Amino acid sequence: MSKIEAINRLLNPSSIAIVGVSKDFTSISGKPMKNLLSHQYKGKIYPVNPKYNDIEGIQCYPSILEIPGEVDVALIAVSSKRMLQILDDCKEKGVHHLVLFGSGFAEVGEEGMALQEKVLAKAQQAGIHILGPNCVGLLNVKDGIPMGFATSFETKVGFNAGNVGFASQSGAIGFSLFGLAQEENIGFSYIVNTGNQMDIHSLDCIEYMLEDVETKVVAGYLEGIPDGELLIKISESSKQLNKPVILLKAGRSELGQQAALSHTASLTGSDEAFRAVAKQFGLITVNDVDDMIDAMKVFSRGKRAKGNRIVTISNSGAAGIAMADYSEELGLNMVPLSSNTGEKVKKLIPPYGSALNPIDVTAQALKEQHILTETLEILIDDDEVDAIVFQTTFGGELGFKICQQIIDIDQKTDKPILVTITGTQELTGKGREVLQKAGVPVYATSYKTMLALKHLVNYSHFVKNGVSNERLIPEITALQLEDVQGVWTEVRVKEELTKLSVRVPEGKMIKDQSQLSEIKEALNYPVVCKVISEDVLHKTDAGGVKVNIQNAQQLQQAYEDILQSVHAYNPTARIEGVLAEEMILDDALEMFIGVKDDPQFGSLIVCGLGGIFIEVLKDVSIRKAPLDKGEALEMLKELKGYPLLEGVRGGSKRDISSLVDVLVRVSHFASSSNGKISEMDINPLWVFDEGMGVAALDGIIVWKENSQDPVSVRN
Amino acid sequence: MSKIEAINRLLNPSSIAIVGVSKDFTSISGKPMKNLLSHQYKGKIYPVNPKYNDIEGIQCYPSILEIPGEVDVALIAVSSKRMLQILDDCKEKGVHHLVLFGSGFAEVGEEGMALQEKVLAKAQQAGIHILGPNCVGLLNVKDGIPMGFATSFETKVGFNAGNVGFASQSGAIGFSLFGLAQEENIGFSYIVNTGNQMDIHSLDCIEYMLEDVETKVVAGYLEGIPDGELLIKISESSKQLNKPVILLKAGRSELGQQAALSHTASLTGSDEAFRAVAKQFGLITVNDVDDMIDAMKVFSRGKRAKGNRIVTISNSGAAGIAMADYSEELGLNMVPLSSNTGEKVKKLIPPYGSALNPIDVTAQALKEQHILTETLEILIDDDEVDAIVFQTTFGGELGFKICQQIIDIDQKTDKPILVTITGTQELTGKGREVLQKAGVPVYATSYKTMLALKHLVNYSHFVKNGVSNERLIPEITALQLEDVQGVWTEVRVKEELTKLSVRVPEGKMIKDQSQLSEIKEALNYPVVCKVISEDVLHKTDAGGVKVNIQNAQQLQQAYEDILQSVHAYNPTARIEGVLAEEMILDDALEMFIGVKDDPQFGSLIVCGLGGIFIEVLKDVSIRKAPLDKGEALEMLKELKGYPLLEGVRGGSKRDISSLVDVLVRVSHFASSSNGKISEMDINPLWVFDEGMGVAALDGIIVWKENSQDPVSVRN
């Protein structure tokens, strides 16, 4: 059975056994039973513990084997030491879906890791799927089936079902976030805590929830990326299905990554790669529990923004200023009102208000509340407005009435309306509550509102425009696989680049004195000479480069000098020869393009400017290969040094379009190389003036097989 | 009477008149009376309105002149058109403190502005101080005296008095923030809304509150900085009195600044200058209402961190990871535990927990809650820990008990303890509430906690170390004031720099052919020649610069070429002469130092690296002059290009200490110039290798008098 089917059964069980159940309902092994009872689970419950005859009048079995009926899901609350035996019992009984609460596995070190591996092997052999271990359980919200001991299962107000699915590697963060979101009336379909993720992991659950018809928004708390390819597949489904995926990934910092390692034994992976991929593929990333809840709220409403033109209305000038500040800080687009709309608003509001954007209707709306709602309706009718933020500090009956009117207006339009009500629970709680019940996204501060709106606008844009129309599929010569091993040095890499239609300087390889004699009169001087050796990666340091060689005599001298210097630098270096290359004299901007293998995501493509931009500012841009032209251009625009490509203060505009072409071609080369590149570097890549193209002056590829320790390939 | 005394009387009135009072207690002119009554104001209330005989049994007067007793404060709820008459009455009656609620003044345009000016002039003449107009009022929290119509005055649960004073230019933001803070049990002394700030402005109120004995924390919401010097004075008091000043300044963005202009008619001023000054002088800046409340909470507790060494404890590994992430992102310092402390913690917690920092005591603490509190006590006893963050997701009775124990521990130590409880109101509300009542700072998410902690650590550090011991007061030759006008060009500026002990290249001014003949054989070649003219600020563009002049003959030629080119470039340019200067050949890093006059803060000093750092990256650092050495070094360290000064990847280390000296000297020159510099630029300033000093290669000063439109002084 696939993991997806297994998750479906885990979340929708018709019978549940609780192995190692306790009568002490305040204990971890007692709570799962208590929670099923208090939420009136409608399926069969089979407590298993040889110590008891029954619990709360429900018959208790000495072993899982004694249960008379079929068991869909077994919740296992016994010590890790008994797990292998339990697995045997489950196999015999035909129980295929287990939830392991206990600790004592991979998170406690080598011994636990060994046990975990044994358990997994046995489970896989028996066709059993496992959630956990080291997890607090899962919850089918729509049918009210809590399976586990999360504190939030103990609510007396019941669960609020809805369209948000949530998978969390951490039980504490997952269920406390769930509880907080429920308080704000956000409805959920399912929530699953995956813990150590021995078998079923967070991305499996996300994949399941994306396919679930009742789930329209999927959220995940991740400490590591268990499967990079699956994450990308998820991002594609997210886009096709128009279901946003919101991710809170921990372990962004070095210290955080260390802490994650000792927590649920997960490799957090490179956070940089994760961020790059999430951005490229339209996954929504949040940094904080609040931010996650705020995003869930706006997406749960289900509306999308047609564009990025935002208008804000408030009864407080100060709130308007704040929204304008946050808009700029978050890269949102508060547009001027069209003259028609501006005129209409002006007629409504007092002269000391503002009919610009932000619109300030002033406290006059305390007397005449129609001002607020009529302004809102004017904006709904304006096709040049894509989303509206409505802010008020009004409380009491008046505030409540305004909220009711907003709900009416919100239901009549598919234009997103986000509301901010800043005020105490006592004064504004009732209004907020009625909005929450109606699913209108409402926030306590302008900052929260604008941040949620940013997620909505970005995602809406991505779903609409994610893939550029210019997706170019360059023809990449298939590589001979036997060839791709060890290190490819400059000459071999340049051959390959030529096949990719990337210009390299014209050059001749000189392998010995006789070749030197043959070619030395025929070259177009001036030339540059460079040693070619896989043992000499820093050619300049080894004295392996001579520039500005004007004639045959100087070439002869340079050839000898280079061989001598390199030998002195590294007597055992295997020297393939010396490359004599045309010396390009055109003015150019120096850049580099690199490929790096990421354990999670495969080939990543990296680019940046040379010199201080990389040395001092670490100014690089990263994407997963392959790229289309649009993505390649986005990559460049992200660089702090991008203005240099556009030509800043008298500098010339460079050939950005050729650079984009090369990025695309190299990225396709990387992705078509079957994941075999460990590291590739084209450095420097010279970018000439507009229309003049680019040229790769040096390059290296380190293939994965035979690749030793990471090598630094800068020259 | 000073404004400070006036604010004192406004906040502590023994009798209040309400002019223009309404019997309709739901209206703006009815609410002030209703609020005084419902909060049982103990002083005399005098309603004034010719329409009524009495309101709620309290005698009503037809005019302020008819009131029998003395009137401390008059709340004015009449139309702006009647203000001049009201002022006459107040003067006659001897009422010296007015609160103006109404709109119709500077915020509505020219007519309103003219009225506002008339009202102010009349008030000043009569010795009357005014709060407002366009404000919702003020509140003496400790005595429960609400004066105005803010929604939060209508609370039925009463006010929570305490040690936070708050001045807000906006009524809506001010009082909604106040309400939200009160809900979290933060206690206030006073809150004042200043509105249009015709007379009393937000900084006046902050100054008053700093001096108030019951106020220990002062907060301000500002849209503009009405008085830059006062802000700096406030920062000095803040430090001396060890009372933090927390500022939320709106109008950070361009759009926000425009919106602020049309709101309370305040000039927001340069936000860049404000941020630089706040940072330099230890004012705490926040970006958001939530951030402000969170900062109030931690400062209200009154503890300071002795250093920046932070340790976190939680019962969830995921929370630990989150705290580590935020710590790094916010620049906090989570230190490894000392071996002694590490051992002690290890003994307490289960093997699958973590005795590193973040400490993860695991969910085992659900069974054995002493683990959490004993770990906390171990950290309290460790002198190498300066602040502790305690995170839990436990709710119910257990969570409540843990909170009670935290309170006991918190009271026994002066070490700051910040608590995060992530969970629903239903499950964790009781624990949170008891902590809030005890004044222990408690937050709903780790991010909020860590951000508040950052403010605490920064402020504690500033109070302890704000002024460097190396405060150097260079001897600055007093300027002859008649001299400082117009534009000083290179030669004059270099004379001044020489007096400041700043090295400039040796040079001779050539005013005519005869001077040229005199000196041409005596120069130390090679030299550089540059035109000197206040009409030619971009010398190179005008062909006014010749480099690498090797002998007398070349000098003659260069002199003639320059005069000719400059004349062709600008036939009316007044040419002072040509400067022939030694050509420095040492390798140097190119920087610039500038001085800019800021309307709020006077002379600001700006520095940065040349080339792409300024052209592309806009990488500059700003402070208010004068600087001490510590501040100057901080300024440099803030630059993205700072690694170039330290020597990056083989580059040489530059003479940072000489550069610091020059920054200090120039800053003192600027501040001693009596605010007369409009703009000054030393560009380029060459910084040589360590021990080799710096040299100013060009410079200009534009003095304020006679300064025309802003000129660009780059060369």
PDB file of C-alpha atoms in Angstrom, chain A residues 106-107 113 116-117 169 195-198 201-203 221-228 231 249-254 256-274 598-601, chain B residues 321:
ATOM      1  CA  ALA A 106      16.801   7.858  16.655  1.00  0.00           C
ATOM      2  CA  GLU A 107      16.644  10.987  18.801  1.00  0.00           C
ATOM      3  CA  MET A 113      18.899   4.708  15.790  1.00  0.00           C
ATOM      4  CA  GLN A 116      14.507   2.496  14.745  1.00  0.00           C
ATOM      5  CA  GLU A 117      16.098   0.923  11.688  1.00  0.00           C
ATOM      6  CA  GLN A 169       7.186  17.566  12.516  1.00  0.00           C
ATOM      7  CA  GLY A 195       7.827  13.293  14.985  1.00  0.00           C
ATOM      8  CA  ASN A 196      10.891  11.227  14.047  1.00  0.00           C
ATOM      9  CA  GLN A 197       9.374  10.525  10.620  1.00  0.00           C
ATOM     10  CA  MET A 198      10.695   6.965  10.559  1.00  0.00           C
ATOM     11  CA  HIS A 201       7.063  12.203   6.887  1.00  0.00           C
ATOM     12  CA  SER A 202       5.670  15.708   6.767  1.00  0.00           C
ATOM     13  CA  LEU A 203       5.890  16.000   2.974  1.00  0.00           C
ATOM     14  CA  TYR A 221       6.118  22.873  10.017  1.00  0.00           C
ATOM     15  CA  LEU A 222       9.415  21.300   8.919  1.00  0.00           C
ATOM     16  CA  GLU A 223      12.785  20.881  10.555  1.00  0.00           C
ATOM     17  CA  GLY A 224      14.344  19.229   7.550  1.00  0.00           C
ATOM     18  CA  ILE A 225      13.411  18.474   3.958  1.00  0.00           C
ATOM     19  CA  PRO A 226      13.108  14.676   3.864  1.00  0.00           C
ATOM     20  CA  ASP A 227      12.685  14.579   0.080  1.00  0.00           C
ATOM     21  CA  GLY A 228      13.636  17.478  -2.167  1.00  0.00           C
ATOM     22  CA  LEU A 231       8.860  19.139  -2.306  1.00  0.00           C
ATOM     23  CA  LYS A 249      10.926  25.798   8.295  1.00  0.00           C
ATOM     24  CA  ALA A 250      13.032  25.761  11.437  1.00  0.00           C
ATOM     25  CA  GLY A 251      16.788  25.409  11.549  1.00  0.00           C
ATOM     26  CA  ARG A 252      17.479  28.552   9.563  1.00  0.00           C
ATOM     27  CA  SER A 253      20.457  29.486  11.707  1.00  0.00           C
ATOM     28  CA  GLU A 254      23.546  27.447  12.403  1.00  0.00           C
ATOM     29  CA  GLY A 256      19.106  26.210  15.122  1.00  0.00           C
ATOM     30  CA  GLN A 257      20.358  23.484  12.790  1.00  0.00           C
ATOM     31  CA  GLN A 258      22.490  22.007  15.549  1.00  0.00           C
ATOM     32  CA  ALA A 259      19.521  22.066  17.896  1.00  0.00           C
ATOM     33  CA  ALA A 260      17.354  20.388  15.237  1.00  0.00           C
ATOM     34  CA  LEU A 261      19.861  17.571  14.946  1.00  0.00           C
ATOM     35  CA  SER A 262      19.549  16.736  18.616  1.00  0.00           C
ATOM     36  CA  HIS A 263      15.777  17.056  18.522  1.00  0.00           C
ATOM     37  CA  THR A 264      13.983  14.789  16.081  1.00  0.00           C
ATOM     38  CA  ALA A 265      17.137  13.504  14.471  1.00  0.00           C
ATOM     39  CA  SER A 266      16.417  15.276  11.224  1.00  0.00           C
ATOM     40  CA  LEU A 267      18.929  16.688   8.833  1.00  0.00           C
ATOM     41  CA  THR A 268      17.823  20.247   8.314  1.00  0.00           C
ATOM     42  CA  GLY A 269      19.733  20.566   5.039  1.00  0.00           C
ATOM     43  CA  SER A 270      20.919  23.817   3.583  1.00  0.00           C
ATOM     44  CA  ASP A 271      18.421  26.481   4.451  1.00  0.00           C
ATOM     45  CA  GLU A 272      19.730  28.630   1.626  1.00  0.00           C
ATOM     46  CA  ALA A 273      18.808  25.951  -0.917  1.00  0.00           C
ATOM     47  CA  PHE A 274      15.375  25.537   0.641  1.00  0.00           C
ATOM     48  CA  ASP A 598      22.406  19.746  -3.126  1.00  0.00           C
ATOM     49  CA  PRO A 599      21.579  16.563  -1.227  1.00  0.00           C
ATOM     50  CA  GLN A 600      17.880  17.531  -1.166  1.00  0.00           C
ATOM     51  CA  PHE A 601      17.253  19.293  -4.442  1.00  0.00           C
TER      52      PHE A 601
ATOM     53  CA  ILE B 321      15.285  25.453  17.452  1.00  0.00           C
TER      54      ILE B 321
END
